[in-house]
């Protein structure tokens, strides 16, 4: 595959004859570290008809992806089980449950930049292994202490923070590891498989969590999540791919601060990454705002029952699986840039549709909410595949940790900011006003796609738009 500007590239400022700058991409390597067989674009030869074979034929990726899929399913079980433990065992209310959830998100905002620096200095598979083992022990301690009658609410809160820390470590290492494990041409497929796992886990994991809490109790249900991290760790142990050694970097506080500044410079100093980060931040804020406010809107404005709200969220959420399944094909057919423009434009339409649920009977209201939620659910994995692949193709593997560490507080922090912003707008004005604001934020996300000329990118990132890594 070639980029849209492949025939008219200009050398990066750091290039010189006979040398490869630190920021230039490496030649893709196969799972065993050997050069890939000759084929257009590198990597595995395309399948008959021009379509590349499934990335699952890569044994090492299949192991990494399989372990991650299992742990994602377990994580969604704990989304139900951890708050249930706080409520059923300790009698916590909304404030306690909200604090428990927030504690798991705080590390993404506060620690991600520093963790990104470590990701570029350490072996990524080792970091994922440590994260899986740590989360197994952290979560496993909860049912153990409960069985010994020694579990306290303080222990539960500490466990939430520690789990959040190692969630950050794993997430940064995982998204930096894929560009090393896979050829560039397989990154769309690899990211699509990851989004499929997230989508399936989102739909079935929480249902399984509720069933396990009902059948076994909240503490025992958490055991299931702990065990999934153990399986994920075992899968990583079977990977044969030899990860390139991290480039030596100076130690000490000053060197670490320099790397942090370098991460900020690479993320916001590069035009493509800057606009992708802004797009994702505004888009995630809008989506999370609507997801939180649609429940309040359903109860207060539409007077729906709990069963009808459940129907809206359940049926409206299922297209996320279809979106994940089709994400690779859509991104390859339309191009990643136009796909991002399309998905965020569809979000605008979905959010503007919600106020019309006030007009008509209950069946009309439920139908409109399901359609709006279905559009949002479908576009989420499709857009995520495009943005993650573009970041990986624009960023050299040795800098993925620092770039991810800087972007993560904005992109994932938006998931926490959205509900807070939506609630404030609803209190000051109306619930419907929050939907109009969400649509406006989605319009801003579309603006960043156009302003950054992201929509012009097809299947690769031109050399002049790729990140140049600062000298150590």
Tab-separated table of C-alpha atoms in Angstrom:
chain	number	residue	atom	x	y	z
A	1	UNK	CA	0.000	0.000	0.000
A	2	UNK	CA	1.115	3.543	-0.666
A	3	UNK	CA	0.027	6.887	0.646
A	4	UNK	CA	-1.830	9.442	-1.435
A	5	UNK	CA	1.391	11.445	-1.778
A	6	UNK	CA	3.696	8.488	-2.374
A	7	UNK	CA	4.816	9.804	-5.745
A	8	UNK	CA	5.595	13.303	-4.487
A	9	UNK	CA	7.230	12.923	-1.085
A	10	UNK	CA	9.884	15.299	0.182
A	11	UNK	CA	12.607	14.103	2.535
A	12	UNK	CA	12.149	14.861	6.220
A	13	UNK	CA	14.454	17.598	7.556
A	14	UNK	CA	16.526	15.060	9.467
A	15	UNK	CA	17.217	12.761	6.508
A	16	UNK	CA	20.589	12.530	4.858
A	17	UNK	CA	21.985	10.239	2.206
A	18	UNK	CA	22.719	6.735	3.401
A	19	UNK	CA	21.225	7.198	6.855
A	20	UNK	CA	17.882	6.616	8.541
A	21	UNK	CA	16.846	9.308	11.050
A	22	UNK	CA	15.607	8.202	14.426
A	23	UNK	CA	12.082	9.318	13.554
A	24	UNK	CA	11.896	7.386	10.282
A	25	UNK	CA	9.881	4.167	10.215
A	26	UNK	CA	11.692	0.874	10.332
A	27	UNK	CA	11.304	-1.745	7.660
A	28	UNK	CA	8.458	-3.999	8.846
A	29	UNK	CA	9.672	-7.193	10.404
A	30	UNK	CA	7.919	-10.510	10.643
A	31	UNK	CA	7.062	-12.175	13.938
A	32	UNK	CA	10.450	-13.832	14.198
A	33	UNK	CA	12.342	-10.639	13.436
A	34	UNK	CA	13.178	-11.688	9.880
A	35	UNK	CA	12.546	-9.479	6.868
A	36	UNK	CA	9.115	-10.093	5.341
A	37	UNK	CA	8.766	-11.823	1.992
A	38	UNK	CA	8.832	-9.631	-1.060
A	39	UNK	CA	5.398	-8.196	-1.755
A	40	UNK	CA	3.926	-4.870	-2.736
A	41	UNK	CA	4.091	-2.663	0.335
A	42	UNK	CA	5.976	-5.211	2.430
A	43	UNK	CA	4.597	-7.768	4.897
A	44	UNK	CA	2.688	-10.846	3.753
A	45	UNK	CA	1.723	-11.119	0.107
A	46	UNK	CA	-1.878	-10.160	-0.630
A	47	UNK	CA	-4.426	-12.913	-0.954
A	48	UNK	CA	-5.778	-13.723	-4.438
A	49	UNK	CA	-7.848	-10.799	-5.681
A	50	UNK	CA	-5.613	-8.241	-3.929
A	51	UNK	CA	-7.045	-8.604	-0.403
A	52	UNK	CA	-4.525	-9.294	2.342
A	53	UNK	CA	-4.959	-12.459	4.425
A	54	UNK	CA	-6.425	-12.132	7.894
A	55	UNK	CA	-3.987	-10.946	10.516
A	56	UNK	CA	-5.028	-13.937	12.639
A	57	UNK	CA	-2.731	-16.035	10.468
A	58	UNK	CA	0.052	-14.330	12.409
A	59	UNK	CA	0.414	-16.757	15.343
A	60	UNK	CA	1.966	-14.240	17.703
A	61	UNK	CA	-0.693	-11.626	17.079
A	62	UNK	CA	-3.399	-14.261	17.542
A	63	UNK	CA	-1.945	-15.066	20.984
A	64	UNK	CA	-1.671	-11.404	22.026
A	65	UNK	CA	-5.146	-10.600	20.705
A	66	UNK	CA	-6.683	-13.709	22.230
A	67	UNK	CA	-5.323	-12.904	25.672
A	68	UNK	CA	-6.430	-9.282	25.393
A	69	UNK	CA	-9.916	-10.386	24.301
A	70	UNK	CA	-10.296	-12.567	27.379
A	71	UNK	CA	-9.094	-9.837	29.737
A	72	UNK	CA	-11.417	-7.263	28.124
A	73	UNK	CA	-14.345	-9.584	28.785
A	74	UNK	CA	-13.270	-9.878	32.408
A	75	UNK	CA	-12.905	-6.114	32.736
A	76	UNK	CA	-16.516	-5.610	31.683
A	77	UNK	CA	-17.579	-8.126	34.326
A	78	UNK	CA	-15.895	-5.952	36.936
A	79	UNK	CA	-17.701	-2.854	35.611
A	80	UNK	CA	-20.767	-4.432	37.253
A	81	UNK	CA	-19.112	-6.446	40.017
A	82	UNK	CA	-16.952	-3.728	41.647
A	83	UNK	CA	-19.782	-1.195	42.194
A	84	UNK	CA	-22.050	-4.067	43.246
A	85	UNK	CA	-19.516	-5.041	45.895
A	86	UNK	CA	-19.482	-1.466	47.204
A	87	UNK	CA	-23.285	-1.324	47.363
A	88	UNK	CA	-24.158	-4.840	48.526
A	89	UNK	CA	-21.338	-5.434	51.021
A	90	UNK	CA	-20.577	-1.923	52.313
A	91	UNK	CA	-23.893	-0.176	51.686
A	92	UNK	CA	-22.333	2.619	49.605
A	93	UNK	CA	-24.606	5.005	47.712
A	94	UNK	CA	-24.193	7.128	44.593
A	95	UNK	CA	-21.282	9.134	46.029
A	96	UNK	CA	-19.300	6.057	47.012
A	97	UNK	CA	-19.920	4.305	43.704
A	98	UNK	CA	-19.023	7.458	41.758
A	99	UNK	CA	-15.761	7.758	43.700
A	100	UNK	CA	-14.966	4.095	43.020
A	101	UNK	CA	-15.423	4.593	39.262
A	102	UNK	CA	-13.517	7.894	39.210
A	103	UNK	CA	-10.531	6.367	41.011
A	104	UNK	CA	-10.045	3.955	38.112
A	105	UNK	CA	-9.954	6.842	35.595
A	106	UNK	CA	-7.691	9.229	37.508
A	107	UNK	CA	-4.441	7.372	36.605
A	108	UNK	CA	-5.206	7.854	32.897
A	109	UNK	CA	-5.236	11.612	33.387
A	110	UNK	CA	-2.423	12.022	35.927
A	111	UNK	CA	0.063	9.235	35.187
A	112	UNK	CA	-0.197	8.529	31.451
A	113	UNK	CA	2.535	10.991	30.327
A	114	UNK	CA	5.112	9.536	32.756
A	115	UNK	CA	4.042	5.977	31.909
A	116	UNK	CA	4.492	6.846	28.239
A	117	UNK	CA	8.137	7.731	28.868
A	118	UNK	CA	8.667	4.369	30.598
A	119	UNK	CA	6.950	2.576	27.719
A	120	UNK	CA	9.594	3.872	25.312
A	121	UNK	CA	12.410	2.840	27.667
A	122	UNK	CA	11.266	-0.670	28.590
A	123	UNK	CA	10.282	-3.903	26.881
A	124	UNK	CA	6.594	-3.595	25.969
A	125	UNK	CA	5.737	-7.282	26.333
A	126	UNK	CA	7.335	-7.295	29.790
A	127	UNK	CA	5.184	-4.301	30.739
A	128	UNK	CA	2.046	-6.092	29.577
A	129	UNK	CA	3.054	-9.202	31.529
A	130	UNK	CA	3.642	-7.198	34.715
A	131	UNK	CA	0.313	-5.425	34.240
A	132	UNK	CA	-1.595	-8.671	33.837
A	133	UNK	CA	0.058	-10.256	36.873
A	134	UNK	CA	-0.498	-7.135	38.984
A	135	UNK	CA	-4.182	-6.900	38.072
A	136	UNK	CA	-4.614	-10.610	38.789
A	137	UNK	CA	-3.198	-10.106	42.292
A	138	UNK	CA	-5.047	-6.828	42.933
A	139	UNK	CA	-8.460	-8.132	41.968
A	140	UNK	CA	-7.807	-11.580	43.386
A	141	UNK	CA	-7.144	-10.017	46.789
A	142	UNK	CA	-10.744	-8.749	46.999
A	143	UNK	CA	-12.603	-12.095	47.083
A	144	UNK	CA	-9.801	-13.582	49.211
A	145	UNK	CA	-10.097	-10.898	51.901
A	146	UNK	CA	-13.885	-11.074	51.662
A	147	UNK	CA	-13.766	-14.823	52.331
A	148	UNK	CA	-11.468	-14.171	55.316
A	149	UNK	CA	-13.829	-11.435	56.560
A	150	UNK	CA	-11.037	-8.872	56.253
A	151	UNK	CA	-12.201	-6.773	53.301
A	152	UNK	CA	-12.711	-3.050	53.955
A	153	UNK	CA	-14.035	-0.218	51.809
A	154	UNK	CA	-10.583	1.386	51.986
A	155	UNK	CA	-9.058	-1.736	50.464
A	156	UNK	CA	-11.650	-1.599	47.696
A	157	UNK	CA	-10.777	2.023	46.869
A	158	UNK	CA	-7.027	1.291	46.922
A	159	UNK	CA	-7.580	-1.689	44.633
A	160	UNK	CA	-9.491	0.550	42.208
A	161	UNK	CA	-6.598	3.033	42.028
A	162	UNK	CA	-3.963	0.321	41.603
A	163	UNK	CA	-5.991	-1.410	38.906
A	164	UNK	CA	-6.326	1.925	37.107
A	165	UNK	CA	-2.556	2.430	37.219
A	166	UNK	CA	-1.834	-0.935	35.632
A	167	UNK	CA	-4.639	-0.388	33.114
A	168	UNK	CA	-2.652	2.650	31.932
A	169	UNK	CA	0.582	0.654	31.783
A	170	UNK	CA	-1.025	-2.103	29.729
A	171	UNK	CA	-2.908	0.194	27.364
A	172	UNK	CA	0.185	2.205	26.464
A	173	UNK	CA	2.342	-0.888	26.046
A	174	UNK	CA	-0.278	-2.689	23.939
A	175	UNK	CA	-0.823	0.120	21.431
A	176	UNK	CA	2.967	0.600	21.149
A	177	UNK	CA	3.595	-3.141	20.772
A	178	UNK	CA	1.296	-3.696	17.775
A	179	UNK	CA	3.363	-1.598	15.299
A	180	UNK	CA	6.387	-3.709	16.247
A	181	UNK	CA	4.525	-7.004	15.949
A	182	UNK	CA	2.660	-6.283	12.695
A	183	UNK	CA	3.691	-4.897	9.290
A	184	UNK	CA	2.188	-1.472	8.519
A	185	UNK	CA	-0.224	-3.030	6.023
A	186	UNK	CA	-1.775	-5.193	8.764
A	187	UNK	CA	-2.331	-2.440	11.333
A	188	UNK	CA	-5.878	-1.693	10.162
A	189	UNK	CA	-6.818	-5.359	10.528
A	190	UNK	CA	-5.032	-5.663	13.879
A	191	UNK	CA	-6.786	-2.599	15.293
A	192	UNK	CA	-10.107	-3.817	13.865
A	193	UNK	CA	-9.710	-7.122	15.713
A	194	UNK	CA	-9.009	-5.238	18.946
A	195	UNK	CA	-12.115	-3.099	18.450
A	196	UNK	CA	-14.156	-6.232	17.796
A	197	UNK	CA	-12.971	-7.659	21.114
A	198	UNK	CA	-13.910	-4.435	22.917
A	199	UNK	CA	-17.327	-4.400	21.281
A	200	UNK	CA	-18.134	-8.013	22.084
A	201	UNK	CA	-16.910	-7.557	25.655
A	202	UNK	CA	-19.032	-4.419	26.047
A	203	UNK	CA	-22.203	-6.221	25.003
A	204	UNK	CA	-21.715	-9.598	26.672
A	205	UNK	CA	-19.293	-8.846	29.516
A	206	UNK	CA	-21.657	-6.653	31.501
A	207	UNK	CA	-24.528	-9.074	31.015
A	208	UNK	CA	-22.277	-11.867	32.248
A	209	UNK	CA	-21.200	-9.660	35.161
A	210	UNK	CA	-24.780	-9.092	36.224
A	211	UNK	CA	-25.539	-12.806	35.966
A	212	UNK	CA	-22.445	-13.745	37.980
A	213	UNK	CA	-23.209	-11.197	40.702
A	214	UNK	CA	-26.717	-12.582	40.959
A	215	UNK	CA	-25.602	-16.211	41.017
A	216	UNK	CA	-22.341	-16.072	43.002
A	217	UNK	CA	-22.287	-12.697	44.726
A	218	UNK	CA	-20.205	-9.630	43.881
A	219	UNK	CA	-16.951	-10.785	45.503
A	220	UNK	CA	-16.888	-14.170	43.773
A	221	UNK	CA	-17.806	-12.556	40.450
A	222	UNK	CA	-14.637	-10.440	40.654
A	223	UNK	CA	-12.670	-13.698	40.765
A	224	UNK	CA	-13.674	-14.291	37.151
A	225	UNK	CA	-12.074	-10.998	36.087
A	226	UNK	CA	-8.897	-11.782	38.033
A	227	UNK	CA	-8.557	-15.153	36.295
A	228	UNK	CA	-8.874	-13.566	32.842
A	229	UNK	CA	-5.714	-11.542	33.487
A	230	UNK	CA	-3.904	-14.764	34.372
A	231	UNK	CA	-4.967	-16.294	31.043
A	232	UNK	CA	-3.849	-13.157	29.201
A	233	UNK	CA	-0.435	-13.403	30.838
A	234	UNK	CA	-0.095	-17.051	29.863
A	235	UNK	CA	-0.925	-16.181	26.247
A	236	UNK	CA	1.855	-13.585	26.173
A	237	UNK	CA	4.331	-16.167	27.455
A	238	UNK	CA	3.766	-18.209	24.275
A	239	UNK	CA	4.636	-15.330	21.918
A	240	UNK	CA	7.884	-16.001	20.032
A	241	UNK	CA	8.346	-12.541	18.513
A	242	UNK	CA	11.615	-10.967	19.631
A	243	UNK	CA	10.887	-7.347	20.391
A	244	UNK	CA	13.611	-4.884	19.324
A	245	UNK	CA	15.594	-3.628	22.297
A	246	UNK	CA	14.568	-0.104	23.374
A	247	UNK	CA	17.021	2.573	22.324
A	248	UNK	CA	19.283	3.544	25.259
A	249	UNK	CA	18.236	6.847	26.793
A	250	UNK	CA	19.813	8.894	29.600
A	251	UNK	CA	18.400	8.377	33.073
A	252	UNK	CA	17.618	10.827	35.824
A	253	UNK	CA	14.966	13.452	36.468
A	254	UNK	CA	16.225	15.905	33.850
A	255	UNK	CA	16.271	13.261	31.115
A	256	UNK	CA	12.772	12.121	32.090
A	257	UNK	CA	11.457	15.684	31.959
A	258	UNK	CA	13.118	16.123	28.579
A	259	UNK	CA	11.332	13.000	27.322
A	260	UNK	CA	8.049	14.337	28.678
A	261	UNK	CA	8.557	17.595	26.813
A	262	UNK	CA	9.480	15.562	23.760
A	263	UNK	CA	6.190	13.666	24.021
A	264	UNK	CA	4.258	16.927	24.114
A	265	UNK	CA	6.291	18.278	21.190
A	266	UNK	CA	5.747	15.151	19.087
A	267	UNK	CA	2.019	15.004	19.800
A	268	UNK	CA	1.062	18.660	19.433
A	269	UNK	CA	3.967	19.782	17.255
A	270	UNK	CA	3.046	17.290	14.537
A	271	UNK	CA	0.113	18.603	12.505
A	272	UNK	CA	-1.564	15.228	11.978
A	273	UNK	CA	-1.306	14.043	15.583
A	274	UNK	CA	-2.428	17.432	16.878
A	275	UNK	CA	-5.636	17.380	14.864
A	276	UNK	CA	-6.308	13.688	15.540
A	277	UNK	CA	-5.990	14.308	19.286
A	278	UNK	CA	-8.323	17.308	19.149
A	279	UNK	CA	-10.819	15.394	17.005
A	280	UNK	CA	-10.862	12.411	19.361
A	281	UNK	CA	-11.140	14.611	22.463
A	282	UNK	CA	-14.174	16.519	21.208
A	283	UNK	CA	-15.775	13.401	19.743
A	284	UNK	CA	-15.348	11.352	22.923
A	285	UNK	CA	-16.693	14.189	25.058
A	286	UNK	CA	-19.825	14.344	22.906
A	287	UNK	CA	-20.407	10.583	22.922
A	288	UNK	CA	-19.891	10.174	26.671
A	289	UNK	CA	-22.144	13.175	27.361
A	290	UNK	CA	-25.008	11.689	25.358
A	291	UNK	CA	-24.571	8.222	26.839
A	292	UNK	CA	-24.944	9.635	30.344
A	293	UNK	CA	-27.756	12.109	29.597
A	294	UNK	CA	-29.937	9.800	27.512
A	295	UNK	CA	-30.903	7.889	30.657
A	296	UNK	CA	-31.942	11.063	32.466
A	297	UNK	CA	-33.760	12.270	29.330
A	298	UNK	CA	-35.637	8.992	29.072
A	299	UNK	CA	-36.857	9.078	32.664
A	300	UNK	CA	-37.527	12.794	33.171
A	301	UNK	CA	-38.656	14.056	29.755
A	302	UNK	CA	-40.051	10.954	28.037
A	303	UNK	CA	-41.334	9.172	31.173
A	304	UNK	CA	-40.008	5.807	30.008
A	305	UNK	CA	-39.859	2.791	32.279
A	306	UNK	CA	-36.655	1.077	33.373
A	307	UNK	CA	-37.431	-1.768	30.982
A	308	UNK	CA	-37.804	0.648	28.071
A	309	UNK	CA	-34.530	2.391	28.957
A	310	UNK	CA	-32.866	-1.009	29.077
A	311	UNK	CA	-34.321	-1.823	25.652
A	312	UNK	CA	-32.937	1.423	24.223
A	313	UNK	CA	-29.431	0.835	25.575
A	314	UNK	CA	-29.437	-2.874	24.756
A	315	UNK	CA	-30.773	-2.770	21.193
A	316	UNK	CA	-29.124	0.562	20.448
A	317	UNK	CA	-25.771	-0.781	21.607
A	318	UNK	CA	-25.669	-3.952	19.500
A	319	UNK	CA	-24.574	-2.210	16.240
A	320	UNK	CA	-21.188	-1.707	17.908
A	321	UNK	CA	-20.408	-5.328	16.982
A	322	UNK	CA	-21.411	-4.793	13.350
A	323	UNK	CA	-19.283	-1.661	13.239
A	324	UNK	CA	-16.303	-3.562	14.626
A	325	UNK	CA	-16.765	-6.370	12.087
A	326	UNK	CA	-16.973	-3.950	9.156
A	327	UNK	CA	-14.385	-1.461	10.422
A	328	UNK	CA	-11.501	-2.894	8.441
A	329	UNK	CA	-13.482	-3.033	5.205
A	330	UNK	CA	-14.891	0.497	5.608
A	331	UNK	CA	-11.499	2.025	6.396
A	332	UNK	CA	-9.872	0.234	3.472
A	333	UNK	CA	-12.689	1.056	1.047
A	334	UNK	CA	-13.199	4.732	1.925
A	335	UNK	CA	-9.733	5.510	3.249
A	336	UNK	CA	-9.066	6.235	6.904
A	337	UNK	CA	-9.370	10.016	6.559
A	338	UNK	CA	-12.750	10.006	4.841
A	339	UNK	CA	-13.937	7.358	7.271
A	340	UNK	CA	-13.200	9.679	10.197
A	341	UNK	CA	-15.035	12.506	8.430
A	342	UNK	CA	-18.039	10.236	7.805
A	343	UNK	CA	-18.243	8.743	11.307
A	344	UNK	CA	-18.095	12.105	13.086
A	345	UNK	CA	-20.633	13.607	10.676
A	346	UNK	CA	-22.953	10.697	11.486
A	347	UNK	CA	-22.559	11.514	15.192
A	348	UNK	CA	-23.828	15.037	14.529
A	349	UNK	CA	-26.939	13.616	12.864
A	350	UNK	CA	-27.464	11.057	15.637
A	351	UNK	CA	-27.353	13.673	18.405
A	352	UNK	CA	-29.614	16.140	16.571
A	353	UNK	CA	-32.165	13.351	16.178
A	354	UNK	CA	-32.639	12.935	19.951
A	355	UNK	CA	-34.789	16.051	20.651
A	356	UNK	CA	-37.412	14.719	18.199
A	357	UNK	CA	-38.124	11.905	20.675
A	358	UNK	CA	-40.265	14.435	22.584
A	359	UNK	CA	-42.811	14.512	19.779
A	360	UNK	CA	-45.071	11.526	19.340
A	361	UNK	CA	-46.003	8.539	21.459
A	362	UNK	CA	-43.813	6.275	23.564
A	363	UNK	CA	-43.136	3.857	20.708
A	364	UNK	CA	-41.884	6.740	18.557
A	365	UNK	CA	-39.653	7.993	21.358
A	366	UNK	CA	-38.120	4.562	21.948
A	367	UNK	CA	-37.553	4.074	18.215
A	368	UNK	CA	-35.778	7.429	17.847
A	369	UNK	CA	-33.559	6.748	20.844
A	370	UNK	CA	-32.641	3.301	19.494
A	371	UNK	CA	-31.786	4.724	16.062
A	372	UNK	CA	-29.649	7.482	17.571
A	373	UNK	CA	-27.832	5.084	19.865
A	374	UNK	CA	-27.404	2.602	17.025
A	375	UNK	CA	-25.703	5.197	14.813
A	376	UNK	CA	-23.389	6.241	17.651
A	377	UNK	CA	-22.577	2.632	18.550
A	378	UNK	CA	-21.860	1.648	14.942
A	379	UNK	CA	-19.523	4.562	14.220
A	380	UNK	CA	-17.437	4.255	17.402
A	381	UNK	CA	-15.323	1.183	16.503
A	382	UNK	CA	-15.084	2.230	12.834
A	383	UNK	CA	-13.634	5.608	13.797
A	384	UNK	CA	-11.406	4.146	16.513
A	385	UNK	CA	-9.720	1.830	14.013
A	386	UNK	CA	-8.985	4.730	11.682
A	387	UNK	CA	-7.569	7.090	14.291
A	388	UNK	CA	-5.443	4.452	16.035
A	389	UNK	CA	-3.998	3.180	12.755
A	390	UNK	CA	-3.122	6.692	11.589
A	391	UNK	CA	-1.349	7.422	14.873
A	392	UNK	CA	0.626	4.175	14.643
A	393	UNK	CA	1.579	4.844	11.026
A	394	UNK	CA	2.613	8.421	11.769
A	395	UNK	CA	4.654	7.603	14.866
A	396	UNK	CA	7.865	5.558	14.945
A	397	UNK	CA	7.532	2.529	17.278
A	398	UNK	CA	10.205	3.898	19.629
A	399	UNK	CA	8.056	6.992	20.292
A	400	UNK	CA	4.595	5.392	20.590
A	401	UNK	CA	4.737	5.350	24.394
A	402	UNK	CA	5.415	9.083	24.754
A	403	UNK	CA	2.837	10.041	22.136
A	404	UNK	CA	0.200	7.790	23.678
A	405	UNK	CA	1.026	9.044	27.146
A	406	UNK	CA	0.389	12.656	26.131
A	407	UNK	CA	-2.771	11.958	24.106
A	408	UNK	CA	-4.406	9.559	26.557
A	409	UNK	CA	-5.327	12.124	29.257
A	410	UNK	CA	-7.163	14.181	26.634
A	411	UNK	CA	-8.818	11.367	24.693
A	412	UNK	CA	-9.778	9.115	27.607
A	413	UNK	CA	-10.205	11.961	30.070
A	414	UNK	CA	-13.017	13.126	27.798
A	415	UNK	CA	-14.968	10.036	28.883
A	416	UNK	CA	-15.077	11.452	32.398
A	417	UNK	CA	-15.567	15.089	31.353
A	418	UNK	CA	-18.559	14.394	29.101
A	419	UNK	CA	-21.025	13.254	31.792
A	420	UNK	CA	-19.982	16.112	34.103
A	421	UNK	CA	-20.431	18.703	31.361
A	422	UNK	CA	-23.750	17.212	30.292
A	423	UNK	CA	-25.072	17.224	33.847
A	424	UNK	CA	-24.078	20.858	34.356
A	425	UNK	CA	-25.789	21.938	31.126
A	426	UNK	CA	-28.930	19.959	31.987
A	427	UNK	CA	-29.144	21.574	35.429
A	428	UNK	CA	-28.563	25.077	34.078
A	429	UNK	CA	-30.837	24.684	31.054
A	430	UNK	CA	-32.551	21.448	29.909
A	431	UNK	CA	-31.632	17.865	29.070
A	432	UNK	CA	-32.266	18.592	25.386
A	433	UNK	CA	-29.769	21.477	25.505
A	434	UNK	CA	-27.082	18.933	26.433
A	435	UNK	CA	-27.837	17.042	23.202
A	436	UNK	CA	-27.475	20.216	21.144
A	437	UNK	CA	-24.146	20.881	22.841
A	438	UNK	CA	-23.028	17.313	22.097
A	439	UNK	CA	-23.931	17.837	18.433
A	440	UNK	CA	-21.938	21.077	18.443
A	441	UNK	CA	-18.916	19.269	19.909
A	442	UNK	CA	-19.229	16.625	17.186
A	443	UNK	CA	-19.285	19.440	14.599
A	444	UNK	CA	-16.040	20.751	16.096
A	445	UNK	CA	-14.568	17.239	15.756
A	446	UNK	CA	-15.517	17.309	12.063
A	447	UNK	CA	-13.853	20.730	11.795
A	448	UNK	CA	-10.571	19.312	13.134
A	449	UNK	CA	-10.694	16.552	10.504
A	450	UNK	CA	-11.072	19.147	7.739
A	451	UNK	CA	-8.687	21.726	9.208
A	452	UNK	CA	-5.943	19.125	9.554
A	453	UNK	CA	-6.613	17.737	6.065
A	454	UNK	CA	-6.988	14.347	7.719
A	455	UNK	CA	-9.797	13.504	5.291
A	456	UNK	CA	-7.236	13.386	2.453
A	457	UNK	CA	-5.367	10.406	3.917
A	458	UNK	CA	-6.175	7.044	2.408
A	459	UNK	CA	-4.122	4.075	3.598
A	460	UNK	CA	-0.836	5.527	4.845
A	461	UNK	CA	0.740	8.699	6.191
A	462	UNK	CA	3.079	10.705	3.901
A	463	UNK	CA	6.662	11.068	5.071
A	464	UNK	CA	6.289	14.805	5.661
A	465	UNK	CA	3.401	14.201	8.070
A	466	UNK	CA	5.211	11.597	10.189
A	467	UNK	CA	6.683	12.304	13.598
A	468	UNK	CA	10.364	13.182	13.849
A	469	UNK	CA	11.714	11.937	17.194
A	470	UNK	CA	13.835	14.462	19.161
A	471	UNK	CA	17.432	13.464	19.758
A	472	UNK	CA	18.110	11.762	23.091
